[in-house]
Amino acid sequence: MDLSILSALFYLIPLYVLINFLCFVFADADLTLLWARLMGHRPEAKLKGLVVWVTGASSGIGEELAYQLARCGSRLVLSARREDELNRVKCNCLENSNLKDEDILVLPLDLLERTSHEEKTKTVIQYFGQIDVLINNGGRSQRSLFLETSVDVYQALMELNYLGTVSITKQVLPHMTRRGRGSIVTVSSVVGLTGAPLATGYSASKHALQGFFKSLRTELTDFPNILISIVCPGPVQSLIVNNAFTEELSKPVATVGNQEHKMPTSQCVRLMLVGIANGVKEMWIAQQPFLLFYYTWQYAPTFAWSVTNLLGRKRVQNFKAGLDADAAYFTKPKTS
């Protein structure tokens, strides 16, 4: 009998390892999030009826969040600076869901105007009576070399991506602690875990968010029903590159490459909602080889540095030559 069990294990263990390896090869998220997608709650069941406040809701990940949350039946607060774009997103939400006009509040918001955040939060609470989920998605990226970049750009990145997010969280969290429940979900980035050339300021702001929210989570141990979740997407199809900071505050990005090689926004957002519905505290969302790169940084940082240096050198060379830095990893570079 014992021999039979050993024989079975001899075949089953390698098979188990092989299956897990194949799953990881085709994975688009970390193992915890994949397990939640396979065995956990569906967002349609857990998020229906909840009041969800999305910042940066006028485009990209924020816009897609609005659409998928609307289909889940969540009541929405849509915030960004451009009210006309928010109204467009609201109309699309109403056309493609069962929500009524009163289920969606368009609330223009500038993360840099921190003195307005208290009043904005009161407006949401007065309108809906509660805030169940805050998704901190607003922010801007960067495409410039440090040696060529004004310090004003670094200040702007920290003011917007870090302090703006901290400020709105500061206003919403007391409401959640009084209720004893809620979720604060912050969109960070792969460069919040590692680093990337041409994005030193952006990476710094995302590292700051990682440190802040991980520390905040430990302060809230007396509130086990308040979720502090950090989302770390890899390259995702969005307009964030179009609006990125460059060497000077007012200088636009010269070259925006094709986005087709990146993860579809809808796929990224679906995984985010799965994570929120299942209380996942940190989500790594990326296609291969980026997901493997996350794990390499986590468990083999010395080797990861050597890979980072090789890719970083190529990225900088492409940028200096006027090529698209991102697409050059996947396709033959084309001059602008």
mmCIF file of C-alpha atoms in Angstrom:
data_model
loop_
_atom_site.group_PDB
_atom_site.id
_atom_site.type_symbol
_atom_site.label_atom_id
_atom_site.label_comp_id
_atom_site.label_asym_id
_atom_site.label_seq_id
_atom_site.Cartn_x
_atom_site.Cartn_y
_atom_site.Cartn_z
ATOM 1 C CA MET A 1 0.000 0.000 0.000
ATOM 2 C CA ASP A 2 2.759 2.417 0.951
ATOM 3 C CA LEU A 3 4.575 1.563 -2.258
ATOM 4 C CA SER A 4 1.452 2.354 -4.286
ATOM 5 C CA ILE A 5 1.122 5.764 -2.617
ATOM 6 C CA LEU A 6 4.777 6.551 -3.290
ATOM 7 C CA SER A 7 4.368 5.509 -6.922
ATOM 8 C CA ALA A 8 1.329 7.756 -7.290
ATOM 9 C CA LEU A 9 3.171 10.669 -5.721
ATOM 10 C CA PHE A 10 6.119 10.047 -8.045
ATOM 11 C CA TYR A 11 3.853 10.800 -11.019
ATOM 12 C CA LEU A 12 1.463 13.314 -9.459
ATOM 13 C CA ILE A 13 4.023 15.741 -8.042
ATOM 14 C CA PRO A 14 5.787 16.393 -11.383
ATOM 15 C CA LEU A 15 2.363 16.695 -13.034
ATOM 16 C CA TYR A 16 1.288 19.238 -10.405
ATOM 17 C CA VAL A 17 4.491 21.240 -10.921
ATOM 18 C CA LEU A 18 4.052 21.125 -14.703
ATOM 19 C CA ILE A 19 0.442 22.354 -14.508
ATOM 20 C CA ASN A 20 1.422 25.240 -12.246
ATOM 21 C CA PHE A 21 4.314 26.131 -14.518
ATOM 22 C CA LEU A 22 2.052 26.202 -17.578
ATOM 23 C CA CYS A 23 -0.487 28.313 -15.705
ATOM 24 C CA PHE A 24 2.226 30.801 -14.792
ATOM 25 C CA VAL A 25 3.522 30.970 -18.374
ATOM 26 C CA PHE A 26 0.108 32.157 -19.536
ATOM 27 C CA ALA A 27 -0.765 34.113 -16.379
ATOM 28 C CA ASP A 28 -1.827 37.741 -16.402
ATOM 29 C CA ALA A 29 -1.766 38.353 -12.641
ATOM 30 C CA ASP A 30 -0.113 37.189 -9.431
ATOM 31 C CA LEU A 31 -1.069 33.814 -7.998
ATOM 32 C CA THR A 32 -3.288 35.215 -5.228
ATOM 33 C CA LEU A 33 -5.337 37.218 -7.698
ATOM 34 C CA LEU A 34 -5.540 34.281 -10.118
ATOM 35 C CA TRP A 35 -6.869 32.096 -7.313
ATOM 36 C CA ALA A 36 -9.461 34.751 -6.457
ATOM 37 C CA ARG A 37 -10.557 34.839 -10.100
ATOM 38 C CA LEU A 38 -10.862 31.052 -10.188
ATOM 39 C CA MET A 39 -12.430 30.338 -6.797
ATOM 40 C CA GLY A 40 -13.490 33.664 -5.302
ATOM 41 C CA HIS A 41 -16.490 35.987 -5.388
ATOM 42 C CA ARG A 42 -17.658 37.511 -8.644
ATOM 43 C CA PRO A 43 -17.605 41.336 -8.769
ATOM 44 C CA GLU A 44 -21.213 41.348 -10.043
ATOM 45 C CA ALA A 45 -22.306 39.798 -6.739
ATOM 46 C CA LYS A 46 -20.074 41.712 -4.306
ATOM 47 C CA LEU A 47 -20.058 45.216 -5.829
ATOM 48 C CA LYS A 48 -23.728 45.601 -6.742
ATOM 49 C CA GLY A 49 -25.296 48.597 -5.010
ATOM 50 C CA LEU A 50 -22.028 49.845 -3.499
ATOM 51 C CA VAL A 51 -21.074 53.500 -3.843
ATOM 52 C CA VAL A 52 -17.731 53.622 -5.675
ATOM 53 C CA TRP A 53 -15.801 56.868 -6.129
ATOM 54 C CA VAL A 54 -13.361 56.727 -9.056
ATOM 55 C CA THR A 55 -10.766 59.459 -9.596
ATOM 56 C CA GLY A 56 -9.201 59.880 -13.017
ATOM 57 C CA ALA A 57 -12.474 58.593 -14.483
ATOM 58 C CA SER A 58 -12.384 60.555 -17.751
ATOM 59 C CA SER A 59 -10.069 58.206 -19.679
ATOM 60 C CA GLY A 60 -7.968 55.040 -19.608
ATOM 61 C CA ILE A 61 -8.256 52.714 -16.624
ATOM 62 C CA GLY A 62 -10.604 55.091 -14.799
ATOM 63 C CA GLU A 63 -13.047 55.240 -17.705
ATOM 64 C CA GLU A 64 -13.043 51.466 -18.085
ATOM 65 C CA LEU A 65 -13.575 51.105 -14.327
ATOM 66 C CA ALA A 66 -16.691 53.241 -14.661
ATOM 67 C CA TYR A 67 -18.097 51.035 -17.444
ATOM 68 C CA GLN A 68 -17.428 47.719 -15.720
ATOM 69 C CA LEU A 69 -18.643 48.960 -12.326
ATOM 70 C CA ALA A 70 -21.831 50.236 -13.960
ATOM 71 C CA ARG A 71 -22.455 46.781 -15.405
ATOM 72 C CA CYS A 72 -21.892 45.349 -11.924
ATOM 73 C CA GLY A 73 -24.636 47.626 -10.617
ATOM 74 C CA SER A 74 -22.404 49.885 -8.507
ATOM 75 C CA ARG A 75 -23.493 53.448 -7.883
ATOM 76 C CA LEU A 76 -20.782 55.760 -9.157
ATOM 77 C CA VAL A 77 -19.004 58.994 -8.388
ATOM 78 C CA LEU A 78 -16.948 59.995 -11.426
ATOM 79 C CA SER A 79 -14.157 62.504 -10.838
ATOM 80 C CA ALA A 80 -11.509 64.156 -12.983
ATOM 81 C CA ARG A 81 -10.787 67.713 -14.098
ATOM 82 C CA ARG A 82 -12.694 67.606 -17.413
ATOM 83 C CA GLU A 83 -16.416 67.751 -16.701
ATOM 84 C CA ASP A 84 -17.385 67.319 -20.353
ATOM 85 C CA GLU A 85 -15.462 64.046 -20.550
ATOM 86 C CA LEU A 86 -17.008 62.850 -17.290
ATOM 87 C CA ASN A 87 -20.483 63.523 -18.703
ATOM 88 C CA ARG A 88 -19.548 61.514 -21.798
ATOM 89 C CA VAL A 89 -18.470 58.595 -19.607
ATOM 90 C CA LYS A 90 -21.691 58.884 -17.577
ATOM 91 C CA CYS A 91 -23.813 58.721 -20.743
ATOM 92 C CA ASN A 92 -21.975 55.602 -21.889
ATOM 93 C CA CYS A 93 -22.473 54.011 -18.467
ATOM 94 C CA LEU A 94 -26.219 54.673 -18.575
ATOM 95 C CA GLU A 95 -26.534 53.331 -22.107
ATOM 96 C CA ASN A 96 -24.771 50.061 -21.272
ATOM 97 C CA SER A 97 -26.122 49.239 -17.806
ATOM 98 C CA ASN A 98 -29.300 49.218 -15.743
ATOM 99 C CA LEU A 99 -28.266 52.274 -13.721
ATOM 100 C CA LYS A 100 -30.492 55.323 -13.577
ATOM 101 C CA ASP A 101 -29.345 58.932 -13.949
ATOM 102 C CA GLU A 102 -29.420 59.478 -10.180
ATOM 103 C CA ASP A 103 -27.080 56.487 -9.650
ATOM 104 C CA ILE A 104 -24.130 58.371 -11.147
ATOM 105 C CA LEU A 105 -22.734 61.607 -9.728
ATOM 106 C CA VAL A 106 -20.377 63.603 -11.925
ATOM 107 C CA LEU A 107 -18.038 65.445 -9.568
ATOM 108 C CA PRO A 108 -15.214 67.460 -11.178
ATOM 109 C CA LEU A 109 -12.078 67.207 -9.050
ATOM 110 C CA ASP A 110 -8.523 68.503 -9.269
ATOM 111 C CA LEU A 111 -6.170 66.483 -7.076
ATOM 112 C CA LEU A 112 -3.853 69.501 -6.881
ATOM 113 C CA GLU A 113 -6.550 71.636 -5.244
ATOM 114 C CA ARG A 114 -6.280 69.954 -1.871
ATOM 115 C CA THR A 115 -8.320 72.611 -0.078
ATOM 116 C CA SER A 116 -11.361 71.496 -2.097
ATOM 117 C CA HIS A 117 -11.175 67.822 -1.143
ATOM 118 C CA GLU A 118 -13.075 68.106 2.129
ATOM 119 C CA GLU A 119 -16.017 69.812 0.431
ATOM 120 C CA LYS A 120 -15.975 67.291 -2.442
ATOM 121 C CA THR A 121 -16.131 64.420 0.044
ATOM 122 C CA LYS A 122 -19.052 66.032 1.874
ATOM 123 C CA THR A 123 -20.844 66.391 -1.459
ATOM 124 C CA VAL A 124 -20.539 62.654 -2.131
ATOM 125 C CA ILE A 125 -21.743 61.712 1.353
ATOM 126 C CA GLN A 126 -24.673 64.135 1.154
ATOM 127 C CA TYR A 127 -25.661 62.758 -2.253
ATOM 128 C CA PHE A 128 -25.354 59.006 -1.599
ATOM 129 C CA GLY A 129 -25.158 58.870 2.198
ATOM 130 C CA GLN A 130 -22.012 56.743 2.117
ATOM 131 C CA ILE A 131 -18.772 55.889 0.323
ATOM 132 C CA ASP A 132 -18.100 52.165 0.128
ATOM 133 C CA VAL A 133 -15.086 52.151 -2.196
ATOM 134 C CA LEU A 134 -12.590 54.867 -3.129
ATOM 135 C CA ILE A 135 -10.448 54.042 -6.161
ATOM 136 C CA ASN A 136 -7.445 56.372 -6.319
ATOM 137 C CA ASN A 137 -6.691 56.261 -10.022
ATOM 138 C CA GLY A 138 -5.865 59.878 -10.923
ATOM 139 C CA GLY A 139 -2.305 60.819 -11.858
ATOM 140 C CA ARG A 140 0.229 61.430 -14.623
ATOM 141 C CA SER A 141 3.234 59.556 -15.967
ATOM 142 C CA GLN A 142 6.655 60.791 -17.153
ATOM 143 C CA ARG A 143 8.895 60.439 -20.209
ATOM 144 C CA SER A 144 12.187 62.269 -19.643
ATOM 145 C CA LEU A 145 15.779 61.785 -18.516
ATOM 146 C CA PHE A 146 16.677 63.054 -15.069
ATOM 147 C CA LEU A 147 19.690 65.048 -16.295
ATOM 148 C CA GLU A 148 17.419 66.999 -18.645
ATOM 149 C CA THR A 149 14.372 67.397 -16.395
ATOM 150 C CA SER A 150 13.385 70.439 -14.372
ATOM 151 C CA VAL A 151 12.907 69.957 -10.640
ATOM 152 C CA ASP A 152 9.484 71.553 -11.135
ATOM 153 C CA VAL A 153 8.413 68.372 -12.922
ATOM 154 C CA TYR A 154 9.395 66.268 -9.913
ATOM 155 C CA GLN A 155 7.485 68.564 -7.609
ATOM 156 C CA ALA A 156 4.412 68.356 -9.855
ATOM 157 C CA LEU A 157 4.558 64.555 -9.939
ATOM 158 C CA MET A 158 4.748 64.286 -6.160
ATOM 159 C CA GLU A 159 2.051 66.921 -5.640
ATOM 160 C CA LEU A 160 -0.338 65.159 -8.017
ATOM 161 C CA ASN A 161 0.360 61.441 -7.788
ATOM 162 C CA TYR A 162 1.303 61.253 -4.111
ATOM 163 C CA LEU A 163 -0.002 64.214 -2.101
ATOM 164 C CA GLY A 164 -3.204 64.523 -4.125
ATOM 165 C CA THR A 165 -3.984 60.864 -3.460
ATOM 166 C CA VAL A 166 -3.082 61.133 0.227
ATOM 167 C CA SER A 167 -5.275 64.227 0.543
ATOM 168 C CA ILE A 168 -8.439 62.657 -0.867
ATOM 169 C CA THR A 169 -7.804 59.520 1.210
ATOM 170 C CA LYS A 170 -7.444 61.724 4.308
ATOM 171 C CA GLN A 171 -10.982 63.016 3.759
ATOM 172 C CA VAL A 172 -12.646 59.680 2.963
ATOM 173 C CA LEU A 173 -11.025 57.394 5.538
ATOM 174 C CA PRO A 174 -12.655 58.937 8.674
ATOM 175 C CA HIS A 175 -16.065 58.272 7.099
ATOM 176 C CA MET A 176 -15.082 54.620 6.635
ATOM 177 C CA THR A 177 -13.693 54.238 10.156
ATOM 178 C CA ARG A 178 -16.954 55.627 11.590
ATOM 179 C CA ARG A 179 -18.894 53.036 9.583
ATOM 180 C CA GLY A 180 -16.343 50.322 10.340
ATOM 181 C CA ARG A 181 -16.052 49.198 6.740
ATOM 182 C CA GLY A 182 -14.964 50.278 3.278
ATOM 183 C CA SER A 183 -12.259 49.852 0.653
ATOM 184 C CA ILE A 184 -9.523 52.217 -0.459
ATOM 185 C CA VAL A 185 -7.915 50.972 -3.658
ATOM 186 C CA THR A 186 -4.914 52.800 -5.100
ATOM 187 C CA VAL A 187 -3.530 52.308 -8.591
ATOM 188 C CA SER A 188 0.255 52.199 -8.348
ATOM 189 C CA SER A 189 2.472 50.641 -11.038
ATOM 190 C CA VAL A 190 5.170 48.074 -11.717
ATOM 191 C CA VAL A 191 7.606 50.980 -11.276
ATOM 192 C CA GLY A 192 6.274 51.384 -7.755
ATOM 193 C CA LEU A 193 7.901 48.019 -7.070
ATOM 194 C CA THR A 194 11.040 48.365 -9.169
ATOM 195 C CA GLY A 195 12.198 51.329 -11.236
ATOM 196 C CA ALA A 196 12.459 52.420 -14.847
ATOM 197 C CA PRO A 197 14.536 54.921 -16.803
ATOM 198 C CA LEU A 198 12.666 57.924 -18.213
ATOM 199 C CA ALA A 199 10.297 57.711 -15.233
ATOM 200 C CA THR A 200 12.404 58.607 -12.201
ATOM 201 C CA GLY A 201 9.864 61.073 -10.822
ATOM 202 C CA TYR A 202 6.859 58.926 -11.662
ATOM 203 C CA SER A 203 8.531 55.908 -10.092
ATOM 204 C CA ALA A 204 9.354 57.935 -6.972
ATOM 205 C CA SER A 205 5.725 59.017 -6.610
ATOM 206 C CA LYS A 206 4.529 55.417 -6.932
ATOM 207 C CA HIS A 207 7.131 54.180 -4.446
ATOM 208 C CA ALA A 208 5.820 56.844 -2.075
ATOM 209 C CA LEU A 209 2.282 55.550 -2.499
ATOM 210 C CA GLN A 210 3.441 51.990 -1.821
ATOM 211 C CA GLY A 211 5.140 53.046 1.404
ATOM 212 C CA PHE A 212 2.238 55.188 2.533
ATOM 213 C CA PHE A 213 -0.555 52.695 1.983
ATOM 214 C CA LYS A 214 1.369 49.719 3.321
ATOM 215 C CA SER A 215 2.066 51.705 6.476
ATOM 216 C CA LEU A 216 -1.536 52.905 6.670
ATOM 217 C CA ARG A 217 -2.750 49.317 6.440
ATOM 218 C CA THR A 218 -0.821 48.448 9.593
ATOM 219 C CA GLU A 219 -2.370 51.425 11.409
ATOM 220 C CA LEU A 220 -5.849 50.103 10.658
ATOM 221 C CA THR A 221 -5.574 46.684 12.264
ATOM 222 C CA ASP A 222 -8.457 47.648 14.587
ATOM 223 C CA PHE A 223 -10.627 47.997 11.476
ATOM 224 C CA PRO A 224 -10.459 44.562 9.836
ATOM 225 C CA ASN A 225 -13.337 45.385 7.484
ATOM 226 C CA ILE A 226 -11.490 48.280 5.871
ATOM 227 C CA LEU A 227 -9.492 47.092 2.872
ATOM 228 C CA ILE A 228 -6.350 48.963 1.849
ATOM 229 C CA SER A 229 -5.447 47.588 -1.553
ATOM 230 C CA ILE A 230 -2.636 48.521 -3.944
ATOM 231 C CA VAL A 231 -2.819 47.710 -7.658
ATOM 232 C CA CYS A 232 0.437 47.365 -9.610
ATOM 233 C CA PRO A 233 -0.304 47.142 -13.332
ATOM 234 C CA GLY A 234 2.335 46.549 -15.954
ATOM 235 C CA PRO A 235 1.994 48.143 -19.413
ATOM 236 C CA VAL A 236 -1.706 48.744 -20.121
ATOM 237 C CA GLN A 237 -3.392 50.317 -23.130
ATOM 238 C CA SER A 238 -4.380 53.815 -22.024
ATOM 239 C CA LEU A 239 -3.788 57.492 -22.748
ATOM 240 C CA ILE A 240 -1.436 57.956 -19.805
ATOM 241 C CA VAL A 241 1.608 58.241 -22.091
ATOM 242 C CA ASN A 242 -0.073 60.961 -24.159
ATOM 243 C CA ASN A 243 -0.412 63.158 -21.090
ATOM 244 C CA ALA A 244 2.942 62.336 -19.505
ATOM 245 C CA PHE A 245 5.294 64.961 -18.110
ATOM 246 C CA THR A 246 8.503 65.575 -20.054
ATOM 247 C CA GLU A 247 11.573 67.748 -19.328
ATOM 248 C CA GLU A 248 9.452 70.851 -18.769
ATOM 249 C CA LEU A 249 5.995 71.227 -17.269
ATOM 250 C CA SER A 250 4.335 72.482 -20.434
ATOM 251 C CA LYS A 251 6.218 70.389 -23.017
ATOM 252 C CA PRO A 252 4.146 67.552 -24.576
ATOM 253 C CA VAL A 253 5.394 64.040 -25.354
ATOM 254 C CA ALA A 254 7.024 63.959 -28.789
ATOM 255 C CA THR A 255 6.439 60.297 -29.687
ATOM 256 C CA VAL A 256 3.563 58.095 -28.544
ATOM 257 C CA GLY A 257 3.939 54.595 -29.908
ATOM 258 C CA ASN A 258 1.455 51.895 -30.776
ATOM 259 C CA GLN A 259 -0.298 50.476 -27.701
ATOM 260 C CA GLU A 260 -1.325 47.123 -29.177
ATOM 261 C CA HIS A 261 1.420 45.122 -27.471
ATOM 262 C CA LYS A 262 0.140 46.183 -24.025
ATOM 263 C CA MET A 263 -2.550 44.509 -21.922
ATOM 264 C CA PRO A 264 -6.082 45.566 -22.934
ATOM 265 C CA THR A 265 -7.560 48.012 -20.428
ATOM 266 C CA SER A 266 -10.693 45.888 -20.032
ATOM 267 C CA GLN A 267 -8.622 42.867 -18.966
ATOM 268 C CA CYS A 268 -6.699 44.878 -16.378
ATOM 269 C CA VAL A 269 -9.869 46.412 -14.920
ATOM 270 C CA ARG A 270 -11.674 43.073 -14.705
ATOM 271 C CA LEU A 271 -8.792 41.705 -12.632
ATOM 272 C CA MET A 272 -8.884 44.809 -10.422
ATOM 273 C CA LEU A 273 -12.581 44.290 -9.707
ATOM 274 C CA VAL A 274 -11.974 40.615 -8.905
ATOM 275 C CA GLY A 275 -9.318 41.717 -6.423
ATOM 276 C CA ILE A 276 -11.593 44.319 -4.819
ATOM 277 C CA ALA A 277 -14.475 41.844 -4.564
ATOM 278 C CA ASN A 278 -12.208 39.335 -2.819
ATOM 279 C CA GLY A 279 -10.265 41.673 -0.550
ATOM 280 C CA VAL A 280 -6.879 41.204 -2.225
ATOM 281 C CA LYS A 281 -4.402 43.576 -0.556
ATOM 282 C CA GLU A 282 -1.876 43.824 -3.376
ATOM 283 C CA MET A 283 -2.488 42.998 -7.025
ATOM 284 C CA TRP A 284 0.199 42.439 -9.632
ATOM 285 C CA ILE A 285 -1.459 42.665 -13.035
ATOM 286 C CA ALA A 286 0.694 42.107 -16.103
ATOM 287 C CA GLN A 287 1.220 39.821 -19.035
ATOM 288 C CA GLN A 288 4.440 37.890 -19.474
ATOM 289 C CA PRO A 289 7.328 38.629 -19.388
ATOM 290 C CA PHE A 290 6.451 41.500 -17.025
ATOM 291 C CA LEU A 291 4.809 39.257 -14.440
ATOM 292 C CA LEU A 292 7.920 37.088 -14.325
ATOM 293 C CA PHE A 293 9.924 40.277 -13.880
ATOM 294 C CA TYR A 294 7.811 41.149 -10.778
ATOM 295 C CA TYR A 295 8.579 37.795 -9.217
ATOM 296 C CA THR A 296 12.246 38.021 -10.137
ATOM 297 C CA TRP A 297 12.505 41.385 -8.365
ATOM 298 C CA GLN A 298 10.778 39.886 -5.345
ATOM 299 C CA TYR A 299 12.846 36.716 -5.015
ATOM 300 C CA ALA A 300 16.062 37.255 -7.026
ATOM 301 C CA PRO A 301 16.824 40.994 -6.951
ATOM 302 C CA THR A 302 20.490 40.646 -7.902
ATOM 303 C CA PHE A 303 19.601 38.863 -11.127
ATOM 304 C CA ALA A 304 16.726 41.302 -11.686
ATOM 305 C CA TRP A 305 19.170 44.219 -11.552
ATOM 306 C CA SER A 306 21.227 42.771 -14.374
ATOM 307 C CA VAL A 307 18.122 42.395 -16.549
ATOM 308 C CA THR A 308 16.935 45.879 -15.586
ATOM 309 C CA ASN A 309 20.244 47.401 -16.602
ATOM 310 C CA LEU A 310 20.151 45.722 -20.021
ATOM 311 C CA LEU A 311 16.586 46.776 -20.757
ATOM 312 C CA GLY A 312 17.118 50.214 -19.268
ATOM 313 C CA ARG A 313 20.126 50.907 -21.471
ATOM 314 C CA LYS A 314 18.126 49.937 -24.559
ATOM 315 C CA ARG A 315 15.204 52.091 -23.435
ATOM 316 C CA VAL A 316 17.407 55.156 -22.972
ATOM 317 C CA GLN A 317 19.136 54.589 -26.324
ATOM 318 C CA ASN A 318 15.779 54.375 -28.082
ATOM 319 C CA PHE A 319 14.562 57.529 -26.367
ATOM 320 C CA LYS A 320 17.674 59.496 -27.339
ATOM 321 C CA ALA A 321 17.280 58.309 -30.934
ATOM 322 C CA GLY A 322 13.716 59.627 -31.053
ATOM 323 C CA LEU A 323 12.143 56.160 -31.046
ATOM 324 C CA ASP A 324 9.197 54.906 -29.036
ATOM 325 C CA ALA A 325 10.710 53.417 -25.888
ATOM 326 C CA ASP A 326 7.918 50.946 -25.121
ATOM 327 C CA ALA A 327 7.122 49.368 -28.483
ATOM 328 C CA ALA A 328 10.815 48.853 -29.232
ATOM 329 C CA TYR A 329 10.877 45.980 -26.765
ATOM 330 C CA PHE A 330 8.331 44.081 -28.815
ATOM 331 C CA THR A 331 8.713 45.162 -32.422
ATOM 332 C CA LYS A 332 11.412 46.416 -34.706
ATOM 333 C CA PRO A 333 11.867 50.089 -33.786
ATOM 334 C CA LYS A 334 10.562 52.645 -36.239
ATOM 335 C CA THR A 335 11.783 56.172 -36.444
ATOM 336 C CA SER A 336 9.303 58.876 -35.517
#
